[in-house]
Amino acid sequence: NPSAKFIFFGFSVGGKEAHGEIMSQAAISLGVDPKDISFSIQPRDTNEEALFAKEVCGEDKVLLVTDATHTPRAMMLFKSHGLNVFATPANYESYGDAWFVPMPSAEALELSRKSIYEYVGLIWVKLKTK
């Protein structure tokens, strides 16, 4: 879409380059015109990202690209601020063939942690946006 605009978020940790800045540079290296990119290190959470996106996009359509486990909560927050948002989840995680029951692992524990974090976050959003 030649009229698409990109918004990247991401703060710096430990004095390193901000995650959103790295994503902006990657988009530019793939041919995105820098004037089509908005970037902010100010948002501290998804709610503040939604507020910034509302300032930049207004009533325009927004494709929200985020981790698949984070998509439901992020969508709820973006919609609560009146954004015309569509989900484009990324970073799906899988453990192979469905017939195989994986043994306990650090990866499975991390996926469980992410899931619990997102379920608690969904409850928080539902309470906050009522």
GROMACS .gro file of C-alpha atoms in nm:
model
  130
    1ASN     CA    1   0.000   0.000   0.000
    2PRO     CA    2   0.187   0.309  -0.118
    3SER     CA    3  -0.012   0.540   0.112
    4ALA     CA    4   0.059   0.334   0.425
    5LYS     CA    5   0.215   0.499   0.727
    6PHE     CA    6   0.422   0.314   0.986
    7ILE     CA    7   0.425   0.372   1.361
    8PHE     CA    8   0.696   0.211   1.570
    9PHE     CA    9   0.719   0.211   1.947
   10GLY     CA   10   0.995   0.100   2.172
   11PHE     CA   11   1.208   0.231   2.448
   12SER     CA   12   1.574   0.187   2.522
   13VAL     CA   13   1.693  -0.053   2.792
   14GLY     CA   14   2.034  -0.019   2.948
   15GLY     CA   15   2.145   0.263   2.719
   16LYS     CA   16   2.108   0.048   2.409
   17GLU     CA   17   1.938   0.165   2.091
   18ALA     CA   18   1.559   0.178   2.125
   19HIS     CA   19   1.372  -0.122   1.982
   20GLY     CA   20   1.141   0.103   1.781
   21GLU     CA   21   1.440   0.285   1.632
   22ILE     CA   22   1.584  -0.047   1.515
   23MET     CA   23   1.248  -0.139   1.357
   24SER     CA   24   1.235   0.204   1.187
   25GLN     CA   25   1.583   0.151   1.041
   26ALA     CA   26   1.482  -0.195   0.918
   27ALA     CA   27   1.174  -0.051   0.743
   28ILE     CA   28   1.386   0.217   0.576
   29SER     CA   29   1.635  -0.048   0.460
   30LEU     CA   30   1.342  -0.233   0.302
   31GLY     CA   31   1.240   0.075   0.104
   32VAL     CA   32   0.993   0.258   0.330
   33ASP     CA   33   1.023   0.635   0.292
   34PRO     CA   34   1.132   0.787   0.627
   35LYS     CA   35   0.857   1.051   0.597
   36ASP     CA   36   0.604   0.767   0.622
   37ILE     CA   37   0.739   0.656   0.962
   38SER     CA   38   0.636   0.782   1.306
   39PHE     CA   39   0.840   0.665   1.600
   40SER     CA   40   0.809   0.727   1.972
   41ILE     CA   41   0.997   0.610   2.279
   42GLN     CA   42   0.747   0.784   2.509
   43PRO     CA   43   0.474   0.517   2.543
   44ARG     CA   44   0.540   0.300   2.848
   45ASP     CA   45   0.267   0.045   2.779
   46THR     CA   46   0.014  -0.066   2.520
   47ASN     CA   47  -0.247   0.181   2.641
   48GLU     CA   48  -0.009   0.473   2.582
   49GLU     CA   49   0.083   0.326   2.242
   50ALA     CA   50  -0.286   0.328   2.150
   51LEU     CA   51  -0.315   0.693   2.254
   52PHE     CA   52  -0.013   0.785   2.039
   53ALA     CA   53  -0.153   0.586   1.745
   54LYS     CA   54  -0.483   0.776   1.780
   55GLU     CA   55  -0.294   1.107   1.757
   56VAL     CA   56  -0.109   0.994   1.444
   57CYS     CA   57  -0.387   0.801   1.266
   58GLY     CA   58  -0.711   0.962   1.375
   59GLU     CA   59  -0.993   0.780   1.192
   60ASP     CA   60  -0.766   0.603   0.940
   61LYS     CA   61  -0.747   0.225   0.928
   62VAL     CA   62  -0.474   0.078   1.147
   63LEU     CA   63  -0.311  -0.262   1.108
   64LEU     CA   64  -0.182  -0.361   1.449
   65VAL     CA   65   0.119  -0.592   1.423
   66THR     CA   66   0.209  -0.746   1.756
   67ASP     CA   67   0.291  -1.077   1.920
   68ALA     CA   68   0.007  -1.327   1.871
   69THR     CA   69  -0.031  -1.378   2.246
   70HIS     CA   70  -0.059  -0.999   2.294
   71THR     CA   71  -0.305  -0.936   2.009
   72PRO     CA   72  -0.639  -0.974   2.198
   73ARG     CA   73  -0.541  -0.730   2.474
   74ALA     CA   74  -0.381  -0.481   2.235
   75MET     CA   75  -0.688  -0.488   2.010
   76MET     CA   76  -0.916  -0.425   2.305
   77LEU     CA   77  -0.708  -0.123   2.413
   78PHE     CA   78  -0.680   0.024   2.064
   79LYS     CA   79  -1.055  -0.014   2.007
   80SER     CA   80  -1.131   0.142   2.345
   81HIS     CA   81  -0.963   0.460   2.215
   82GLY     CA   82  -1.176   0.460   1.901
   83LEU     CA   83  -0.913   0.341   1.657
   84ASN     CA   84  -1.027   0.170   1.337
   85VAL     CA   85  -0.793  -0.123   1.404
   86PHE     CA   86  -0.741  -0.462   1.241
   87ALA     CA   87  -0.531  -0.743   1.390
   88THR     CA   88  -0.219  -0.875   1.219
   89PRO     CA   89  -0.070  -1.110   1.481
   90ALA     CA   90   0.290  -1.221   1.447
   91ASN     CA   91   0.542  -1.445   1.624
   92TYR     CA   92   0.322  -1.751   1.654
   93GLU     CA   93   0.476  -2.025   1.865
   94SER     CA   94   0.431  -2.395   1.801
   95TYR     CA   95   0.571  -2.720   1.933
   96GLY     CA   96   0.547  -2.927   1.619
   97ASP     CA   97   0.303  -3.200   1.524
   98ALA     CA   98  -0.026  -3.208   1.714
   99TRP     CA   99   0.007  -3.578   1.803
  100PHE     CA  100   0.324  -3.518   2.004
  101VAL     CA  101   0.289  -3.408   2.366
  102PRO     CA  102   0.605  -3.209   2.442
  103MET     CA  103   0.806  -3.275   2.753
  104PRO     CA  104   0.830  -2.993   3.006
  105SER     CA  105   1.082  -2.734   2.892
  106ALA     CA  106   1.196  -2.378   2.947
  107GLU     CA  107   1.022  -2.279   2.622
  108ALA     CA  108   0.689  -2.425   2.741
  109LEU     CA  109   0.729  -2.250   3.075
  110GLU     CA  110   0.796  -1.917   2.899
  111LEU     CA  111   0.486  -1.960   2.680
  112SER     CA  112   0.282  -2.033   2.993
  113ARG     CA  113   0.422  -1.718   3.157
  114LYS     CA  114   0.331  -1.508   2.853
  115SER     CA  115  -0.020  -1.654   2.844
  116ILE     CA  116  -0.085  -1.589   3.213
  117TYR     CA  117   0.049  -1.233   3.177
  118GLU     CA  118  -0.187  -1.168   2.884
  119TYR     CA  119  -0.492  -1.320   3.060
  120VAL     CA  120  -0.431  -1.100   3.365
  121GLY     CA  121  -0.383  -0.805   3.127
  122LEU     CA  122  -0.717  -0.881   2.958
  123ILE     CA  123  -0.892  -0.871   3.294
  124TRP     CA  124  -0.724  -0.537   3.371
  125VAL     CA  125  -0.831  -0.391   3.035
  126LYS     CA  126  -1.190  -0.510   3.077
  127LEU     CA  127  -1.207  -0.346   3.419
  128LYS     CA  128  -1.039  -0.026   3.299
  129THR     CA  129  -1.246   0.023   2.983
  130LYS     CA  130  -1.592  -0.035   3.135
   0.00000   0.00000   0.00000
